[in-house]
Coordinates of C-alpha atoms in Angstrom, one line a residue:
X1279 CA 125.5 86.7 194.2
X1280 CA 122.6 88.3 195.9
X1281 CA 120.0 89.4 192.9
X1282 CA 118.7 92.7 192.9
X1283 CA 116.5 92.7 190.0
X1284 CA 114.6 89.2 188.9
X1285 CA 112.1 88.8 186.1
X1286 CA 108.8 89.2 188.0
X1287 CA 109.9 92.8 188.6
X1288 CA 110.1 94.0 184.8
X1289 CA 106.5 92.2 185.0
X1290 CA 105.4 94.4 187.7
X1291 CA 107.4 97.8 185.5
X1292 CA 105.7 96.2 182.2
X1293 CA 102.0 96.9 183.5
X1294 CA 102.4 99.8 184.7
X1295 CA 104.2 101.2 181.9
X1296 CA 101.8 99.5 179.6
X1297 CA 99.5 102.3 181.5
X1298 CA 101.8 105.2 181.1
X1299 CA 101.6 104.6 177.2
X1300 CA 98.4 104.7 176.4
X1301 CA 98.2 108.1 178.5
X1302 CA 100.9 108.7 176.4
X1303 CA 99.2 108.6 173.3
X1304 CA 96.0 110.4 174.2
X1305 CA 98.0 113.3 175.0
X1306 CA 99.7 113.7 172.0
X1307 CA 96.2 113.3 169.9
X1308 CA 94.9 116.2 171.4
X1309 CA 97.1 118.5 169.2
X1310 CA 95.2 117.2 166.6
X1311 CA 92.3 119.5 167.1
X1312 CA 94.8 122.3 165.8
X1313 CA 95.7 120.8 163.6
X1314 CA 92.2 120.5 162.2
X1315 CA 91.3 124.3 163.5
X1316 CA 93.6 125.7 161.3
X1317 CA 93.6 123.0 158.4
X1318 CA 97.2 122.0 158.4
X1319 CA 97.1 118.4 157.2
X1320 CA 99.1 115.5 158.1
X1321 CA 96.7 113.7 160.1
X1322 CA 98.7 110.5 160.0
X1323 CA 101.3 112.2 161.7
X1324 CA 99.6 112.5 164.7
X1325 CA 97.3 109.4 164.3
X1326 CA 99.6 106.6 163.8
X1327 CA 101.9 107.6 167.1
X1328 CA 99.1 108.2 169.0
X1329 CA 97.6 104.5 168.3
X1330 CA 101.1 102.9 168.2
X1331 CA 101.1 104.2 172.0
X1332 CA 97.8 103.5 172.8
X1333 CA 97.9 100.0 170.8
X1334 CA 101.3 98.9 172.5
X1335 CA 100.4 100.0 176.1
X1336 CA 97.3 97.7 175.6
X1337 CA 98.9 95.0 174.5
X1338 CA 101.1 94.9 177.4
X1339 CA 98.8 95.5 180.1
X1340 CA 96.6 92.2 177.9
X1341 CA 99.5 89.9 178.1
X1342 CA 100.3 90.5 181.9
X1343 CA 97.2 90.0 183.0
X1344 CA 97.7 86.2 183.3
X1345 CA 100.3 87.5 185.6
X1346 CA 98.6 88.6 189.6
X1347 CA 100.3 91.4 190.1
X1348 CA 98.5 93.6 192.2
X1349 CA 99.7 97.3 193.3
X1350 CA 100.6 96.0 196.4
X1351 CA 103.5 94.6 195.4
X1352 CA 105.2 97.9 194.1
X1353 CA 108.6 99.1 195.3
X1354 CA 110.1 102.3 194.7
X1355 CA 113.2 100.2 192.6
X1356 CA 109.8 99.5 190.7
X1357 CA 108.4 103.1 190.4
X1358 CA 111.9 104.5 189.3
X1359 CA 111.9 101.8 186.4
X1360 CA 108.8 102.8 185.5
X1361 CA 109.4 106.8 185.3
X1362 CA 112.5 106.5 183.9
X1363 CA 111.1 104.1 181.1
X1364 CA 107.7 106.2 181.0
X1365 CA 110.0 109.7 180.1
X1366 CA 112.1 107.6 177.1
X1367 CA 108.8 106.3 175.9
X1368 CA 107.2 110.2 175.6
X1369 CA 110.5 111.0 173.9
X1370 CA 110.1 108.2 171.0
X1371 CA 106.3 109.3 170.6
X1372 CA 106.9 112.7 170.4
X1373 CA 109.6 112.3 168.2
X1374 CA 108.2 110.0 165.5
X1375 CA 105.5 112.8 165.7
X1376 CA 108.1 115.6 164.2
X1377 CA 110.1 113.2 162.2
X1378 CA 107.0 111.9 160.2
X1379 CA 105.5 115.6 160.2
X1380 CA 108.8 117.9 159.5
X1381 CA 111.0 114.8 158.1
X1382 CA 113.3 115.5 160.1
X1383 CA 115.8 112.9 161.7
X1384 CA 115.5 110.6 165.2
X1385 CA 118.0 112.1 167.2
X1386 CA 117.0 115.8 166.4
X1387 CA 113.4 115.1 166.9
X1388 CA 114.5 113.0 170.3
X1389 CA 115.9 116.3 170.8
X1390 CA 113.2 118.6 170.8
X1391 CA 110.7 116.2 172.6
X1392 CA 112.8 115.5 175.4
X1393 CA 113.6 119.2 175.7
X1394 CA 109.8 119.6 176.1
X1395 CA 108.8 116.9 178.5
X1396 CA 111.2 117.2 180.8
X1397 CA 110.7 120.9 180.5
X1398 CA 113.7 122.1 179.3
X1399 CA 113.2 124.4 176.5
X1400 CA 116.1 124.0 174.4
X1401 CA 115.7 123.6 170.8
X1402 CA 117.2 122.8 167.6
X1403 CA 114.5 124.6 165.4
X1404 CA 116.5 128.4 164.9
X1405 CA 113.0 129.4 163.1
X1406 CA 110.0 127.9 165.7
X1407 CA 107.9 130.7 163.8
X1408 CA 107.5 128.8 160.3
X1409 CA 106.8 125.6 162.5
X1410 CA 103.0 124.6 162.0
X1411 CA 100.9 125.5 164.9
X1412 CA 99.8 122.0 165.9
X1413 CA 103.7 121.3 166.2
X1414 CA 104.0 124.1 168.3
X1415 CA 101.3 123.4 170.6
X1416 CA 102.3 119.9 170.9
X1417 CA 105.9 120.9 171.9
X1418 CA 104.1 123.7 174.7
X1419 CA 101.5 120.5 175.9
X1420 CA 104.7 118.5 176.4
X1421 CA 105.7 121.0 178.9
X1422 CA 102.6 121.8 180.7
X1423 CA 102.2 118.1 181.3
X1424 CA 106.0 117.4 181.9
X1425 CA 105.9 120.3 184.8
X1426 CA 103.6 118.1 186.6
X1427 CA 105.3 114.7 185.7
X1428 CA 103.9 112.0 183.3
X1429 CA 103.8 109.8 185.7
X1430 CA 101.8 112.1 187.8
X1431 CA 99.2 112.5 185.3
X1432 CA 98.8 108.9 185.1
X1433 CA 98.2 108.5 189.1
X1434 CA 96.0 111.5 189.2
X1435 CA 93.7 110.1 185.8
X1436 CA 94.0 106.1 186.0
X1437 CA 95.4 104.5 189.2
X1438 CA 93.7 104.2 192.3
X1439 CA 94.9 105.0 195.5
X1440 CA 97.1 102.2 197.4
X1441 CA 100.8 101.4 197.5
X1442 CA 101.4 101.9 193.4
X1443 CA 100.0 105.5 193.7
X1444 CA 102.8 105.6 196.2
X1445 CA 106.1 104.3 195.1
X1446 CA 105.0 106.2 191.8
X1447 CA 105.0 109.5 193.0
X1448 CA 108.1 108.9 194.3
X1449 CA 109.7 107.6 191.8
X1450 CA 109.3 111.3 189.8
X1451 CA 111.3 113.3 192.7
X1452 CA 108.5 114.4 194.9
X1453 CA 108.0 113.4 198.6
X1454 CA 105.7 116.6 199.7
X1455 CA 101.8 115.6 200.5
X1456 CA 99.4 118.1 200.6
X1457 CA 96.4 115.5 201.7
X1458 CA 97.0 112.3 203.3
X1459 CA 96.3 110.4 200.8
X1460 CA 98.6 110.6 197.7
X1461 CA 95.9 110.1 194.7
X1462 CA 93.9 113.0 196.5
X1463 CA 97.4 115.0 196.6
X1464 CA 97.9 114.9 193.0
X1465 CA 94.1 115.9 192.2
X1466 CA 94.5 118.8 194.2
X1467 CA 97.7 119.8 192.8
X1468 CA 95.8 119.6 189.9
X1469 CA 93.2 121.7 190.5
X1470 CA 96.3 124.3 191.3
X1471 CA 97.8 123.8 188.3
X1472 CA 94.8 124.3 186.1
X1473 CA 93.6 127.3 188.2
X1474 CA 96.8 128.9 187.8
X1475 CA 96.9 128.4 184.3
X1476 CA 93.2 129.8 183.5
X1477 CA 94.4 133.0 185.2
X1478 CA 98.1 133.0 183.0
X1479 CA 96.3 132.9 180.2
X1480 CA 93.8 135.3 181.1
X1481 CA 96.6 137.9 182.3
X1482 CA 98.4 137.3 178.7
X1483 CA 95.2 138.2 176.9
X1484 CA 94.5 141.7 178.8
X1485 CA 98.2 142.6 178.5
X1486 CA 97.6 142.3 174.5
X1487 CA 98.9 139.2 173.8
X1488 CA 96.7 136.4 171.1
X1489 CA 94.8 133.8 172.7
X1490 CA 97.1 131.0 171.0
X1491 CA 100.0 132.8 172.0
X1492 CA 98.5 133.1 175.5
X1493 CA 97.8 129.7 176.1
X1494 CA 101.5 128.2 174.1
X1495 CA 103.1 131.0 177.1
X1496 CA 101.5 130.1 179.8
X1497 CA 101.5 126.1 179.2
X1498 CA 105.8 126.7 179.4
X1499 CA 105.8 129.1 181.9
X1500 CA 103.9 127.9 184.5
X1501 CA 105.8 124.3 183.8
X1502 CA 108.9 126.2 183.6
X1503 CA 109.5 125.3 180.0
X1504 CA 110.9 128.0 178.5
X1505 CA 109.7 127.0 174.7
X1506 CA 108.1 130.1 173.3
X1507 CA 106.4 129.9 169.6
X1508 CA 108.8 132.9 168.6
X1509 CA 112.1 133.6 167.5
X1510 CA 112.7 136.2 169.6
X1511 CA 110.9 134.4 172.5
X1512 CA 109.8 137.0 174.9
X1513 CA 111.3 139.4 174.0
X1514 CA 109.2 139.7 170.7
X1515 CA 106.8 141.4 172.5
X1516 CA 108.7 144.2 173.4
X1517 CA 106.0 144.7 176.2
X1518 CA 106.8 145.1 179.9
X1519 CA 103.5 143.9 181.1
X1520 CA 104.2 140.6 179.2
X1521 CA 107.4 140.4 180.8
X1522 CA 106.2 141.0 184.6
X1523 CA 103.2 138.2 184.1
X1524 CA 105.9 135.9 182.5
X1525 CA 108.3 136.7 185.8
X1526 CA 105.1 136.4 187.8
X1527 CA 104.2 132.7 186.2
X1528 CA 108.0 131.4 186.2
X1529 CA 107.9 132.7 190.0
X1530 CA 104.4 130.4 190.2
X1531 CA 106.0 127.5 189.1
X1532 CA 109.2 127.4 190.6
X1533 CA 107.6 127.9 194.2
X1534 CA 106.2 124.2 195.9
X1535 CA 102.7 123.6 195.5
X1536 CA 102.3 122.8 199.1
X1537 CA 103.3 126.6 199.4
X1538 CA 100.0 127.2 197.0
X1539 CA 97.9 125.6 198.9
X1540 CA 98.2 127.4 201.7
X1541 CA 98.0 130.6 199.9
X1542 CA 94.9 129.5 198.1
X1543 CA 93.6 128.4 201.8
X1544 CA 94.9 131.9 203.1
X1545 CA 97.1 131.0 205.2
X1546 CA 99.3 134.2 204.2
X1547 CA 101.8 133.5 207.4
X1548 CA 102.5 130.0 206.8
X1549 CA 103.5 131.3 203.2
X1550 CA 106.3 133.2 204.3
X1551 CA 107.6 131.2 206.8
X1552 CA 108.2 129.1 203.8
X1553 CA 112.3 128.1 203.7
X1554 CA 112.4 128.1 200.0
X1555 CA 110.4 130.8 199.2
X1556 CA 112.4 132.5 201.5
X1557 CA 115.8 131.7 199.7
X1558 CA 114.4 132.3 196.2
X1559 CA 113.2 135.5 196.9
X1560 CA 116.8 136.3 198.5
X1561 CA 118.5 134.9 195.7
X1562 CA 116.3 136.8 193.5
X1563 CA 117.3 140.3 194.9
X1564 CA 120.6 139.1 195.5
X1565 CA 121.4 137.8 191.8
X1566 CA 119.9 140.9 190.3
X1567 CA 121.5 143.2 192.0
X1568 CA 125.3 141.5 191.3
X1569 CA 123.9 141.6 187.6
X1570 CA 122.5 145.2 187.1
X1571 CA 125.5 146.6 188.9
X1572 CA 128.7 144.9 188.0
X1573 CA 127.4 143.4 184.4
X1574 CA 125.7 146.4 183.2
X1575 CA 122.6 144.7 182.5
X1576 CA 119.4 147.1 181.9
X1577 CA 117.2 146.2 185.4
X1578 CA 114.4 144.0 182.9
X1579 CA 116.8 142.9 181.8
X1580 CA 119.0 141.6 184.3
X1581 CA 115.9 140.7 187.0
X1582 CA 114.3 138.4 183.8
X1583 CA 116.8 136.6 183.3
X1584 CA 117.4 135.9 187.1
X1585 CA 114.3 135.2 187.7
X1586 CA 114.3 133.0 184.4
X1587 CA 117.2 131.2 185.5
X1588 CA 116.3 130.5 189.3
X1589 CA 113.1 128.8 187.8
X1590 CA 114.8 127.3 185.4
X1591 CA 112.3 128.0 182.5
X1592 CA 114.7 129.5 180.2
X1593 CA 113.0 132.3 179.0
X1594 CA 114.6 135.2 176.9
X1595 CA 114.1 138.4 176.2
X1596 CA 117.5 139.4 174.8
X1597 CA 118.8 137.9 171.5
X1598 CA 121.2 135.2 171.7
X1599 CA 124.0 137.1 170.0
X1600 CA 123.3 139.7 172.9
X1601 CA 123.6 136.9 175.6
X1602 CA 127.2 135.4 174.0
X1603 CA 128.1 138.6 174.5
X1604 CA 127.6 139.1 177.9
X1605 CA 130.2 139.5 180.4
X1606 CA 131.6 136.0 181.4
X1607 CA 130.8 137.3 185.1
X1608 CA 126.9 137.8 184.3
X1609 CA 127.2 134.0 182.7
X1610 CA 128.5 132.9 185.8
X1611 CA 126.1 133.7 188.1
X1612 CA 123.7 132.5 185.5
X1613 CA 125.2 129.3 185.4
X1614 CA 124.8 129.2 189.6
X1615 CA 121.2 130.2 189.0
X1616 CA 120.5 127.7 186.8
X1617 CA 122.2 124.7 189.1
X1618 CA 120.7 126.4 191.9
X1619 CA 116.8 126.3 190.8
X1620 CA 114.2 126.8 193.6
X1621 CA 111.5 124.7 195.4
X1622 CA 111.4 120.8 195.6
X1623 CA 108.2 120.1 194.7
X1624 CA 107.6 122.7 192.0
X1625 CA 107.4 122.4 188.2
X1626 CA 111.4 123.4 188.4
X1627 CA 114.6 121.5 187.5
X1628 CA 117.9 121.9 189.4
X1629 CA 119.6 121.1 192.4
X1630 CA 116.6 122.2 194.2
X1631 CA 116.6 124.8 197.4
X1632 CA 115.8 122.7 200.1
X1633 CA 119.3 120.7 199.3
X1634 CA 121.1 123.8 198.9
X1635 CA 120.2 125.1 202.3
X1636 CA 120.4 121.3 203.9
X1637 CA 124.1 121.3 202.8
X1638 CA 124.9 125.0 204.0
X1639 CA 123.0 123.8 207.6
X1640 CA 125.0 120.7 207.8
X1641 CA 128.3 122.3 207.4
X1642 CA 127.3 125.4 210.0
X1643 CA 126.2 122.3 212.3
X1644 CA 129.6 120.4 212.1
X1645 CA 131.1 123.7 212.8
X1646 CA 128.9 124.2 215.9
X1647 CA 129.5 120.6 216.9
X1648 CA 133.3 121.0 216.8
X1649 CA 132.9 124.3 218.3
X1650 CA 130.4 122.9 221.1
X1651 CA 131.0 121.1 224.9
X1652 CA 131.7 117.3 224.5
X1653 CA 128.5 116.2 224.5
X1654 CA 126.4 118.6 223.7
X1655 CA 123.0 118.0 221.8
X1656 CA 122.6 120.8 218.4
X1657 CA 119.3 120.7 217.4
X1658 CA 119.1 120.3 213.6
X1659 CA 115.9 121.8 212.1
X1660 CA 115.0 123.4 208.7
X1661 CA 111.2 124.8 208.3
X1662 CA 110.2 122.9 212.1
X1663 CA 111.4 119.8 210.3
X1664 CA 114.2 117.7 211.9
X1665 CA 117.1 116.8 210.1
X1666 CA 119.5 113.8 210.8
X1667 CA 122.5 112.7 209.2
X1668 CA 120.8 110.6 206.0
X1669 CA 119.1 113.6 205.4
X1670 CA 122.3 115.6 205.2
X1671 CA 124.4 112.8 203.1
X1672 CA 122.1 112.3 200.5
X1673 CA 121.8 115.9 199.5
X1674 CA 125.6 115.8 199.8
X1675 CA 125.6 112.7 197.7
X1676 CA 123.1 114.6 195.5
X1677 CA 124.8 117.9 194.3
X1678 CA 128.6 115.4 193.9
X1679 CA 126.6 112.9 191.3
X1680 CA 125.1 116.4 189.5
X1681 CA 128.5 117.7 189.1
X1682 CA 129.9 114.5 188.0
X1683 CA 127.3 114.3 185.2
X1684 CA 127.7 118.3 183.8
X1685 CA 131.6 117.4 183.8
X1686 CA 131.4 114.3 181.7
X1687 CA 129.1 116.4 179.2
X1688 CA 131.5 119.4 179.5
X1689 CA 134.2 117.5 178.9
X1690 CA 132.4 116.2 175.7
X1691 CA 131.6 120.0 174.4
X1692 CA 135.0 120.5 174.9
X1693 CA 135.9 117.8 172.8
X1694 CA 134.6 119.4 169.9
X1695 CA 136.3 122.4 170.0
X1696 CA 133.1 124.7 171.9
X1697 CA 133.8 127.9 173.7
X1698 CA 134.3 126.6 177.8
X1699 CA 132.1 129.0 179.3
X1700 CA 129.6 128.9 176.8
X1701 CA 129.6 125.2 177.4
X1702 CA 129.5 125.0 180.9
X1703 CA 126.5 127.4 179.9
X1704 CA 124.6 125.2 177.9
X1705 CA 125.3 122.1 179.9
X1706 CA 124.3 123.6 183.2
X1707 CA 121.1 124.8 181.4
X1708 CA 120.3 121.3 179.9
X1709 CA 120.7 119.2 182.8
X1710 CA 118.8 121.9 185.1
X1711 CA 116.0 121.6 182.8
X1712 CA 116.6 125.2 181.6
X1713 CA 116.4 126.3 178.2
X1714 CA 118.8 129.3 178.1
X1715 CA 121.1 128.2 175.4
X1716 CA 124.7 130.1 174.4
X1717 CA 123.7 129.2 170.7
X1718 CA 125.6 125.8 171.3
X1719 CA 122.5 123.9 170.6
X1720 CA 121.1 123.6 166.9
X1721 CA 120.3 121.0 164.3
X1722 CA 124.0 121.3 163.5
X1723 CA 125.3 120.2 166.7
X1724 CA 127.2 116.8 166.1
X1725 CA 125.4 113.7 167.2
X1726 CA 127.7 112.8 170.4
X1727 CA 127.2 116.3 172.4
X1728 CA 123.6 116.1 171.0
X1729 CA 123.1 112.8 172.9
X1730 CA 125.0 113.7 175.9
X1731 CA 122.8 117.1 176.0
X1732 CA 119.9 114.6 176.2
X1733 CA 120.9 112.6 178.6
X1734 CA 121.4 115.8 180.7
X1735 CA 117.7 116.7 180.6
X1736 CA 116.4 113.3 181.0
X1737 CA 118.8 112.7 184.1
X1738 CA 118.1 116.1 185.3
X1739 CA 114.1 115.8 185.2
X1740 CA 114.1 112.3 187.5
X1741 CA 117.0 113.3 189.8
X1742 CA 119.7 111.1 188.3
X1743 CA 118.7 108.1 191.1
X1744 CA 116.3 106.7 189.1
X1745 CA 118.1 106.4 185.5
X1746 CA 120.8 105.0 187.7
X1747 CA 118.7 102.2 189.4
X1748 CA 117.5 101.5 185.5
X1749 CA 120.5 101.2 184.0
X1750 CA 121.7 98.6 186.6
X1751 CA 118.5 96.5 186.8
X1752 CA 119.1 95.9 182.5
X1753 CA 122.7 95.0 183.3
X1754 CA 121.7 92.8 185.8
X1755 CA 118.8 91.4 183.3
X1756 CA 121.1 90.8 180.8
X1757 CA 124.0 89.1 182.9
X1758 CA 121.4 85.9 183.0

């Protein structure tokens, strides 16, 4: 039998991960420094995780060193590995952060960190106001950093261009290159990011809101997060300004940084030739419109949470008593929304638009084809791009494994006796890397659908591929 997966390869996933957790644990020690601003304490709990990632991740990289493995040598089987392993390590950090700090217990605090790297936004704290402000800045840095992609971080911070910058990349979902080289691509996305998020937090300030307030709301919705530092989320503020710069900064980060670029470059026409800024914007109007009208929404109110949805940041502005309320019609087209998402590389979660409108081209090109002379040639383009068959198949592929996944979790929330809208809701909202939650998810919610709800947002972060081509290179390790 032909092997797929042999030992020098979890060599090759060990060094690099060994890299991706010590970035790991610098990150999380910055929330320190509120910590110590506001003299909160607990030190240790934010010390000891931070050099247990830092320590490990050194070790590693110190034992495979008498191994030559260069960056050369990286496949993308590799660079999947390593994401997918580099997302479950965040998680544990993160988590023994909260459960040494709040003493609270592994699979809630799993919870709430993998909710924030992998920017979903859904939370088991029903009070995020009497958290301590380090803890809520450490769950809106998760986010802000998860938008880009940990892995990202890594490539843009500590590995040098070549092959592993590469397969890397990859490995988190994105494909798009603004420069040539892919090290230089990440840096300038950067520089977008952080540009973007100077002016969020700026806009927040003038509109009334308080610095740290500012910077916790922009961090999650510019990553489209969705985890806000108040009960109410949003909607505390009561203040339409707040809610047209948060619709502004969702809008930001759901839209592909390539698309940035070429605004920040001026290049206004290219802009909106874009495809998928194109379809967002239609879905936008489109969405709202079916929502105001036929589900008696108030227009803020119903163009938020569209616009909320489509990005998939999961902010709120109406209670959630208000939202199980809701006509099961207005939770539909949420749910759509929410599966939907927009832009491939964006800070979003979802299906992504670019597969949407592959799939809805491929079938109005078999039509055409059937329709068409024998022999006839249909040219298959999307955005100037040409599309063949592969392309075609593997969103197919794509959007059948998605719906596979929210079933089995469905089917688990079911199980235990929830509400089967509601639950398609909340499952649709964790796996598109959401945050709008039908008040399914709490501290209370049994272990089981807990788990499955995590494996939703992990799986729904990486594009499922790469969780897949892990879990069968361990089975494969541990068949020897």
């Amino acid at each position: 039998m032909m092997r797929y997966v042999r030992r020098r390869d979890f060599l090759i996933v060990g060094k690099f991960l060994g890299t991706i957790m010590q970035a790991v644990g610098i990150i999380v020690l910055l929330t320190i420094i509120v910590a110590v601003i506001y003299n909160e304490g607990h030190y240790p709990s934010f010390i000891f995780p931070s050099l247990l990632s830092i320590a490990t991740g050194t070790l590693i990289r110190i034992i495979l060193k008498r191994y030559p493995i260069s960056g050369d040598i990286i496949k993308l089987k590799h660079g999947m590995m390593i994401a997918s392993l580099g997302w479950l390590w965040a998680t544990f950090i993160g988590a023994l952060i909260l459960m040494l700090y709040l003493n609270i217990d592994l699979v809630n605090a799993a919870f709430e960190n993998m909710s924030g790297w992998t920017t979903t936004g859904l939370s088991i704290f029903s009070d995020v106001q009497s958290l301590p402000k380090s803890i809520l800045l450490l769950r809106s840095l998760e986010q802000w950093i998860g938008g880009l992609g940990v892995v990202i971080v890594v490539i843009g911070v500590l590995i040098r261009p070549g092959t592993a910058a590469s397969r890397l990349y990859k490995s988190e979902a994105r494909d798009e290159r603004i420069k040539p080289s892919i090290v230089n691509t990440v840096k300038t996305i950067w520089w977008i990011y952080i540009t973007y998020t100077i002016m969020g937090i700026i806009l927040y300030c003038i509109s009334g809101m308080p610095v740290f307030d500012a910077v916790n709301h922009t961090f999650s919705a510019l990553s489209t997060g969705g985890f806000s530092i108040k009960n109410d989320n949003i909607g505390y503020y009561h203040n339409n300004i707040i809610y047209l710069i948060s619709m502004l900064l969702m809008t930001l980060g759901g839209t592909s940084f390539i698309v940035h670029y070429q605004l920040l470059k001026g290049n206004i026409k290219n802009v909106l030739k874009d495809v998928q800024l194109q379809a967002a914007i239609t879905f936008i109007i489109l969405f709202s419109i079916l929502i105001i009208y036929l589900g008696r929404l108030a227009p803020m109110e119903g163009i938020f949470h569209v616009v909320s949805s489509l990005s998939t940041t999961g902010f709120n502005i109406s209670p959630t008593n208000t939202m199980i309320a809701w006509p099961a019609y207005v939770k539909i087209i949420l749910i759509a929304c929410m599966m939907i998402g927009m832009a491939t590389g964006s800070t979003g979660g979802g299906i992504k638009l670019l597969r949407i409108i592959t799939i809805i081209k491929g079938i109005y090109w078999e039509i055409i084809r059937i329709l068409a002379p024998e022999g006839s040639v249909i040219p298959r383009e999307i955005s100037g791009k040409s599309i063949g068959d592969v392309e075609i198949k593997e969103a197919g592929s794509y959007l059948n494994l998605y719906l596979v996944f929210m079933f089995i979790s469905w089917s688990i929330l079911l199980l235990y006796g929830y509400e089967p809208l509601n639950s398609l809701f909340e499952v649709a909202s964790a796996q598109g890397n959401v945050g709008l939650s039908m008040g399914i998810t709490s501290a209370t919610l049994p272990t089981i659908p807990k788990i499955a709800l995590i494996f939703n947002m992990w799986i729904g972060r990486l594009e499922i591929i790469p969780i897949l081509v892990l879990i069968r290179g361990i089975i494969e390790a541990f068949k020897r």
